């Protein structure tokens, strides 16, 4: 008995073969494109990683504004102005004249009240160095520095010789405290913005809370123009 085979027209068979071939070609093309993309990314990574950065040394006094934010030039300009005012403050000269000795100053907190990250400790150290080097005041360690000193004195009571161990409770009390803050005033539109830095410093009598000197600098103002985006 002969089996009955369904007759499939030749054009159907040919269509199936073409469809299978096209599917294979499409899959192959996708694989090739994917491989080429990965290869291109690999080349870019290699060339980018091998690129040597260009480093150029410049004078420390050179004004460099790259982002428009607070930088070393701003620290220098503010410190130079306020330190000069502080060292010439009448309160310091009056204290020396009436007490017959230099006032002892301690640095308090310089707050960053701006809208960006500013390391105010750099400004504080510039104040401290300038005031000490002026020969008009004496400085004592700040609260953040005293912990290590006190711990050292305690350990000396146990481990150092009697002749060299430093006495406890013999610290020099400060007469004045120097505090300050950095603030920003920002104005902007879609294309431009201005940043004005307002820096204050105050010298306060620790015993009476009287403010003996206040200095401020608001001379740093920057205009920042954003580059137009082109497609």
mmCIF file of C-alpha atoms in Angstrom:
data_model
loop_
_atom_site.group_PDB
_atom_site.id
_atom_site.type_symbol
_atom_site.label_atom_id
_atom_site.label_comp_id
_atom_site.label_asym_id
_atom_site.label_seq_id
_atom_site.Cartn_x
_atom_site.Cartn_y
_atom_site.Cartn_z
ATOM 1 C CA UNK A 1 0.000 0.000 0.000
ATOM 2 C CA UNK A 2 1.500 3.339 -1.044
ATOM 3 C CA UNK A 3 1.670 6.222 1.390
ATOM 4 C CA UNK A 4 -0.095 9.348 0.372
ATOM 5 C CA UNK A 5 2.479 12.239 0.409
ATOM 6 C CA UNK A 6 1.063 15.747 0.270
ATOM 7 C CA UNK A 7 2.332 17.621 -2.696
ATOM 8 C CA UNK A 8 4.161 20.859 -1.756
ATOM 9 C CA UNK A 9 4.461 23.373 -4.547
ATOM 10 C CA UNK A 10 8.022 24.218 -5.565
ATOM 11 C CA UNK A 11 7.579 27.945 -4.932
ATOM 12 C CA UNK A 12 6.651 27.229 -1.282
ATOM 13 C CA UNK A 13 9.797 25.166 -0.842
ATOM 14 C CA UNK A 14 11.883 27.888 -2.444
ATOM 15 C CA UNK A 15 10.246 30.536 -0.216
ATOM 16 C CA UNK A 16 11.096 28.527 2.887
ATOM 17 C CA UNK A 17 14.699 28.140 1.792
ATOM 18 C CA UNK A 18 14.997 31.880 1.131
ATOM 19 C CA UNK A 19 13.442 32.710 4.526
ATOM 20 C CA UNK A 20 15.876 30.434 6.314
ATOM 21 C CA UNK A 21 18.796 31.966 4.430
ATOM 22 C CA UNK A 22 17.648 35.495 5.263
ATOM 23 C CA UNK A 23 17.294 34.615 8.947
ATOM 24 C CA UNK A 24 20.811 33.251 8.957
ATOM 25 C CA UNK A 25 22.160 36.325 7.192
ATOM 26 C CA UNK A 26 20.340 38.642 9.629
ATOM 27 C CA UNK A 27 21.713 36.803 12.677
ATOM 28 C CA UNK A 28 25.181 36.846 11.177
ATOM 29 C CA UNK A 29 24.929 40.575 10.465
ATOM 30 C CA UNK A 30 23.851 41.309 14.007
ATOM 31 C CA UNK A 31 26.733 39.284 15.430
ATOM 32 C CA UNK A 32 29.196 41.037 13.120
ATOM 33 C CA UNK A 33 27.889 44.485 14.122
ATOM 34 C CA UNK A 34 28.054 43.583 17.796
ATOM 35 C CA UNK A 35 31.590 42.279 17.474
ATOM 36 C CA UNK A 36 32.648 45.424 15.614
ATOM 37 C CA UNK A 37 31.156 47.609 18.338
ATOM 38 C CA UNK A 38 33.037 45.739 21.076
ATOM 39 C CA UNK A 39 36.225 45.930 19.011
ATOM 40 C CA UNK A 40 35.799 49.696 18.600
ATOM 41 C CA UNK A 41 35.243 50.145 22.333
ATOM 42 C CA UNK A 42 38.370 48.114 22.996
ATOM 43 C CA UNK A 43 40.450 50.323 20.705
ATOM 44 C CA UNK A 44 39.066 53.466 22.329
ATOM 45 C CA UNK A 45 39.873 52.151 25.796
ATOM 46 C CA UNK A 46 43.416 51.262 24.781
ATOM 47 C CA UNK A 47 44.137 54.583 23.095
ATOM 48 C CA UNK A 48 42.512 56.578 25.906
ATOM 49 C CA UNK A 49 44.410 54.670 28.573
ATOM 50 C CA UNK A 50 47.721 55.110 26.809
ATOM 51 C CA UNK A 51 47.295 58.851 26.298
ATOM 52 C CA UNK A 52 49.809 60.772 28.403
ATOM 53 C CA UNK A 53 48.338 63.784 30.250
ATOM 54 C CA UNK A 54 50.025 67.102 29.636
ATOM 55 C CA UNK A 55 51.321 68.685 32.841
ATOM 56 C CA UNK A 56 52.590 72.240 32.880
ATOM 57 C CA UNK A 57 54.067 73.959 35.935
ATOM 58 C CA UNK A 58 52.986 77.546 36.383
ATOM 59 C CA UNK A 59 53.784 80.294 38.863
ATOM 60 C CA UNK A 60 51.813 80.026 42.110
ATOM 61 C CA UNK A 61 50.694 83.635 41.697
ATOM 62 C CA UNK A 62 49.131 82.936 38.285
ATOM 63 C CA UNK A 63 45.385 83.507 38.212
ATOM 64 C CA UNK A 64 43.646 80.357 36.945
ATOM 65 C CA UNK A 65 39.848 80.277 36.701
ATOM 66 C CA UNK A 66 38.672 77.007 35.213
ATOM 67 C CA UNK A 67 35.263 76.349 36.745
ATOM 68 C CA UNK A 68 34.293 79.680 38.243
ATOM 69 C CA UNK A 69 34.277 78.257 41.750
ATOM 70 C CA UNK A 70 36.426 79.159 44.788
ATOM 71 C CA UNK A 71 40.126 78.569 44.131
ATOM 72 C CA UNK A 72 43.622 79.377 45.382
ATOM 73 C CA UNK A 73 43.575 82.881 43.923
ATOM 74 C CA UNK A 74 40.450 83.703 45.939
ATOM 75 C CA UNK A 75 42.055 82.415 49.139
ATOM 76 C CA UNK A 76 45.110 84.575 48.541
ATOM 77 C CA UNK A 77 43.130 87.743 47.750
ATOM 78 C CA UNK A 78 40.809 87.381 50.740
ATOM 79 C CA UNK A 79 43.557 86.425 53.186
ATOM 80 C CA UNK A 80 45.857 89.271 52.139
ATOM 81 C CA UNK A 81 43.102 91.861 52.629
ATOM 82 C CA UNK A 82 41.636 90.646 55.908
ATOM 83 C CA UNK A 83 44.968 89.746 57.523
ATOM 84 C CA UNK A 84 46.317 93.235 56.900
ATOM 85 C CA UNK A 85 43.203 94.746 58.467
ATOM 86 C CA UNK A 86 43.341 92.384 61.452
ATOM 87 C CA UNK A 87 47.004 92.967 62.289
ATOM 88 C CA UNK A 88 46.400 96.725 62.192
ATOM 89 C CA UNK A 89 43.251 96.555 64.319
ATOM 90 C CA UNK A 90 43.263 99.155 67.137
ATOM 91 C CA UNK A 91 42.120 96.490 69.623
ATOM 92 C CA UNK A 92 45.414 94.609 69.316
ATOM 93 C CA UNK A 93 47.519 97.734 69.739
ATOM 94 C CA UNK A 94 45.391 98.934 72.665
ATOM 95 C CA UNK A 95 45.720 95.611 74.461
ATOM 96 C CA UNK A 96 49.494 95.603 74.082
ATOM 97 C CA UNK A 97 49.760 99.182 75.315
ATOM 98 C CA UNK A 98 47.516 98.760 78.384
ATOM 99 C CA UNK A 99 48.537 95.227 79.419
ATOM 100 C CA UNK A 100 52.192 95.482 78.515
ATOM 101 C CA UNK A 101 52.113 92.150 76.637
ATOM 102 C CA UNK A 102 50.832 90.672 73.413
ATOM 103 C CA UNK A 103 47.264 89.338 73.353
ATOM 104 C CA UNK A 104 46.917 85.558 73.083
ATOM 105 C CA UNK A 105 44.679 84.506 70.209
ATOM 106 C CA UNK A 106 43.002 81.196 69.426
ATOM 107 C CA UNK A 107 41.339 80.268 66.145
ATOM 108 C CA UNK A 108 37.719 79.235 66.373
ATOM 109 C CA UNK A 109 35.477 78.020 63.570
ATOM 110 C CA UNK A 110 35.503 79.412 60.050
ATOM 111 C CA UNK A 111 32.171 78.205 58.682
ATOM 112 C CA UNK A 112 31.527 77.346 55.066
ATOM 113 C CA UNK A 113 28.053 78.738 54.483
ATOM 114 C CA UNK A 114 28.385 78.809 50.700
ATOM 115 C CA UNK A 115 26.716 76.559 48.134
ATOM 116 C CA UNK A 116 29.964 74.747 47.277
ATOM 117 C CA UNK A 117 32.739 72.785 48.944
ATOM 118 C CA UNK A 118 35.350 75.159 50.420
ATOM 119 C CA UNK A 119 38.185 74.006 52.653
ATOM 120 C CA UNK A 120 38.188 76.887 55.133
ATOM 121 C CA UNK A 121 41.125 75.385 57.055
ATOM 122 C CA UNK A 122 43.440 76.805 54.365
ATOM 123 C CA UNK A 123 42.125 80.300 55.038
ATOM 124 C CA UNK A 124 42.457 79.749 58.794
ATOM 125 C CA UNK A 125 46.096 78.694 58.513
ATOM 126 C CA UNK A 126 46.890 81.760 56.419
ATOM 127 C CA UNK A 127 45.374 83.952 59.142
ATOM 128 C CA UNK A 128 47.259 82.128 61.858
ATOM 129 C CA UNK A 129 50.632 82.289 60.098
ATOM 130 C CA UNK A 130 50.269 85.963 59.216
ATOM 131 C CA UNK A 131 49.223 86.998 62.732
ATOM 132 C CA UNK A 132 52.016 85.020 64.401
ATOM 133 C CA UNK A 133 54.620 86.338 61.957
ATOM 134 C CA UNK A 134 53.390 89.901 62.478
ATOM 135 C CA UNK A 135 54.911 89.854 65.960
ATOM 136 C CA UNK A 136 51.808 91.515 67.404
ATOM 137 C CA UNK A 137 50.018 88.527 68.940
ATOM 138 C CA UNK A 138 50.707 85.127 70.468
ATOM 139 C CA UNK A 139 48.785 82.060 69.332
ATOM 140 C CA UNK A 140 47.699 78.947 71.219
ATOM 141 C CA UNK A 141 46.575 75.631 69.773
ATOM 142 C CA UNK A 142 43.004 75.375 68.548
ATOM 143 C CA UNK A 143 40.455 72.982 70.022
ATOM 144 C CA UNK A 144 41.131 70.441 67.285
ATOM 145 C CA UNK A 145 44.847 70.482 68.086
ATOM 146 C CA UNK A 146 44.699 70.478 71.894
ATOM 147 C CA UNK A 147 43.525 66.878 72.199
ATOM 148 C CA UNK A 148 46.840 65.426 71.009
ATOM 149 C CA UNK A 149 48.821 67.820 73.207
ATOM 150 C CA UNK A 150 46.849 66.967 76.330
ATOM 151 C CA UNK A 151 47.180 63.266 75.674
ATOM 152 C CA UNK A 152 50.947 63.693 75.305
ATOM 153 C CA UNK A 153 51.179 65.515 78.641
ATOM 154 C CA UNK A 154 49.214 62.773 80.376
ATOM 155 C CA UNK A 155 51.529 60.113 78.992
ATOM 156 C CA UNK A 156 54.566 62.123 80.062
ATOM 157 C CA UNK A 157 53.401 61.919 83.688
ATOM 158 C CA UNK A 158 53.833 58.172 83.520
ATOM 159 C CA UNK A 159 56.670 57.648 81.065
ATOM 160 C CA UNK A 160 58.842 60.770 80.960
ATOM 161 C CA UNK A 161 61.465 61.698 83.555
ATOM 162 C CA UNK A 162 60.481 64.055 86.354
ATOM 163 C CA UNK A 163 62.829 66.699 85.008
ATOM 164 C CA UNK A 164 61.354 66.718 81.496
ATOM 165 C CA UNK A 165 57.670 65.894 82.085
ATOM 166 C CA UNK A 166 55.428 68.864 81.371
ATOM 167 C CA UNK A 167 52.995 69.968 84.039
ATOM 168 C CA UNK A 168 49.256 69.432 83.731
ATOM 169 C CA UNK A 169 46.769 72.297 83.960
ATOM 170 C CA UNK A 170 49.393 74.842 82.955
ATOM 171 C CA UNK A 171 48.056 75.899 79.571
ATOM 172 C CA UNK A 172 48.038 79.509 78.430
ATOM 173 C CA UNK A 173 44.520 80.850 78.225
ATOM 174 C CA UNK A 174 43.568 82.817 75.136
ATOM 175 C CA UNK A 175 42.402 86.413 75.336
ATOM 176 C CA UNK A 176 40.805 86.675 71.881
ATOM 177 C CA UNK A 177 39.146 84.217 69.504
ATOM 178 C CA UNK A 178 39.210 84.598 65.731
ATOM 179 C CA UNK A 179 36.147 83.265 63.905
ATOM 180 C CA UNK A 180 34.697 83.750 60.438
ATOM 181 C CA UNK A 181 32.535 82.501 57.583
ATOM 182 C CA UNK A 182 32.395 82.224 53.806
ATOM 183 C CA UNK A 183 29.110 82.830 51.987
ATOM 184 C CA UNK A 184 28.098 83.069 48.343
ATOM 185 C CA UNK A 185 25.506 85.099 46.498
ATOM 186 C CA UNK A 186 24.510 83.479 43.191
ATOM 187 C CA UNK A 187 22.459 84.992 40.378
ATOM 188 C CA UNK A 188 21.875 83.221 37.072
ATOM 189 C CA UNK A 189 19.869 82.798 33.927
ATOM 190 C CA UNK A 190 20.034 80.156 31.206
ATOM 191 C CA UNK A 191 23.293 81.454 29.729
ATOM 192 C CA UNK A 192 25.169 83.328 32.449
ATOM 193 C CA UNK A 193 25.665 83.322 36.203
ATOM 194 C CA UNK A 194 27.456 85.467 38.748
ATOM 195 C CA UNK A 195 29.065 84.266 41.954
ATOM 196 C CA UNK A 196 29.935 86.784 44.672
ATOM 197 C CA UNK A 197 31.910 85.595 47.683
ATOM 198 C CA UNK A 198 31.287 87.290 51.022
ATOM 199 C CA UNK A 199 33.988 86.464 53.587
ATOM 200 C CA UNK A 200 33.894 87.745 57.170
ATOM 201 C CA UNK A 201 36.330 87.493 60.080
ATOM 202 C CA UNK A 202 35.792 88.592 63.682
ATOM 203 C CA UNK A 203 38.087 89.000 66.688
ATOM 204 C CA UNK A 204 36.167 88.476 69.946
ATOM 205 C CA UNK A 205 37.155 89.029 73.585
ATOM 206 C CA UNK A 206 36.685 85.610 75.192
ATOM 207 C CA UNK A 207 36.013 86.955 78.693
ATOM 208 C CA UNK A 208 33.468 89.623 77.791
ATOM 209 C CA UNK A 209 32.169 88.404 74.396
ATOM 210 C CA UNK A 210 32.882 91.858 72.968
ATOM 211 C CA UNK A 211 33.614 91.995 69.258
ATOM 212 C CA UNK A 212 36.855 93.911 68.966
ATOM 213 C CA UNK A 213 37.297 93.808 65.196
ATOM 214 C CA UNK A 214 35.183 92.776 62.209
ATOM 215 C CA UNK A 215 36.563 92.493 58.704
ATOM 216 C CA UNK A 216 34.755 91.607 55.500
ATOM 217 C CA UNK A 217 35.678 91.053 51.891
ATOM 218 C CA UNK A 218 33.077 90.949 49.119
ATOM 219 C CA UNK A 219 35.345 91.980 46.260
ATOM 220 C CA UNK A 220 35.443 88.585 44.550
ATOM 221 C CA UNK A 221 32.732 88.463 41.894
ATOM 222 C CA UNK A 222 32.812 86.126 38.909
ATOM 223 C CA UNK A 223 30.787 86.153 35.697
ATOM 224 C CA UNK A 224 30.443 82.674 34.206
ATOM 225 C CA UNK A 225 29.184 82.256 30.630
ATOM 226 C CA UNK A 226 28.058 78.789 29.599
ATOM 227 C CA UNK A 227 29.026 77.489 26.172
ATOM 228 C CA UNK A 228 26.123 77.086 23.750
ATOM 229 C CA UNK A 229 25.217 73.488 22.953
ATOM 230 C CA UNK A 230 25.310 72.738 19.236
ATOM 231 C CA UNK A 231 23.868 69.718 17.480
#
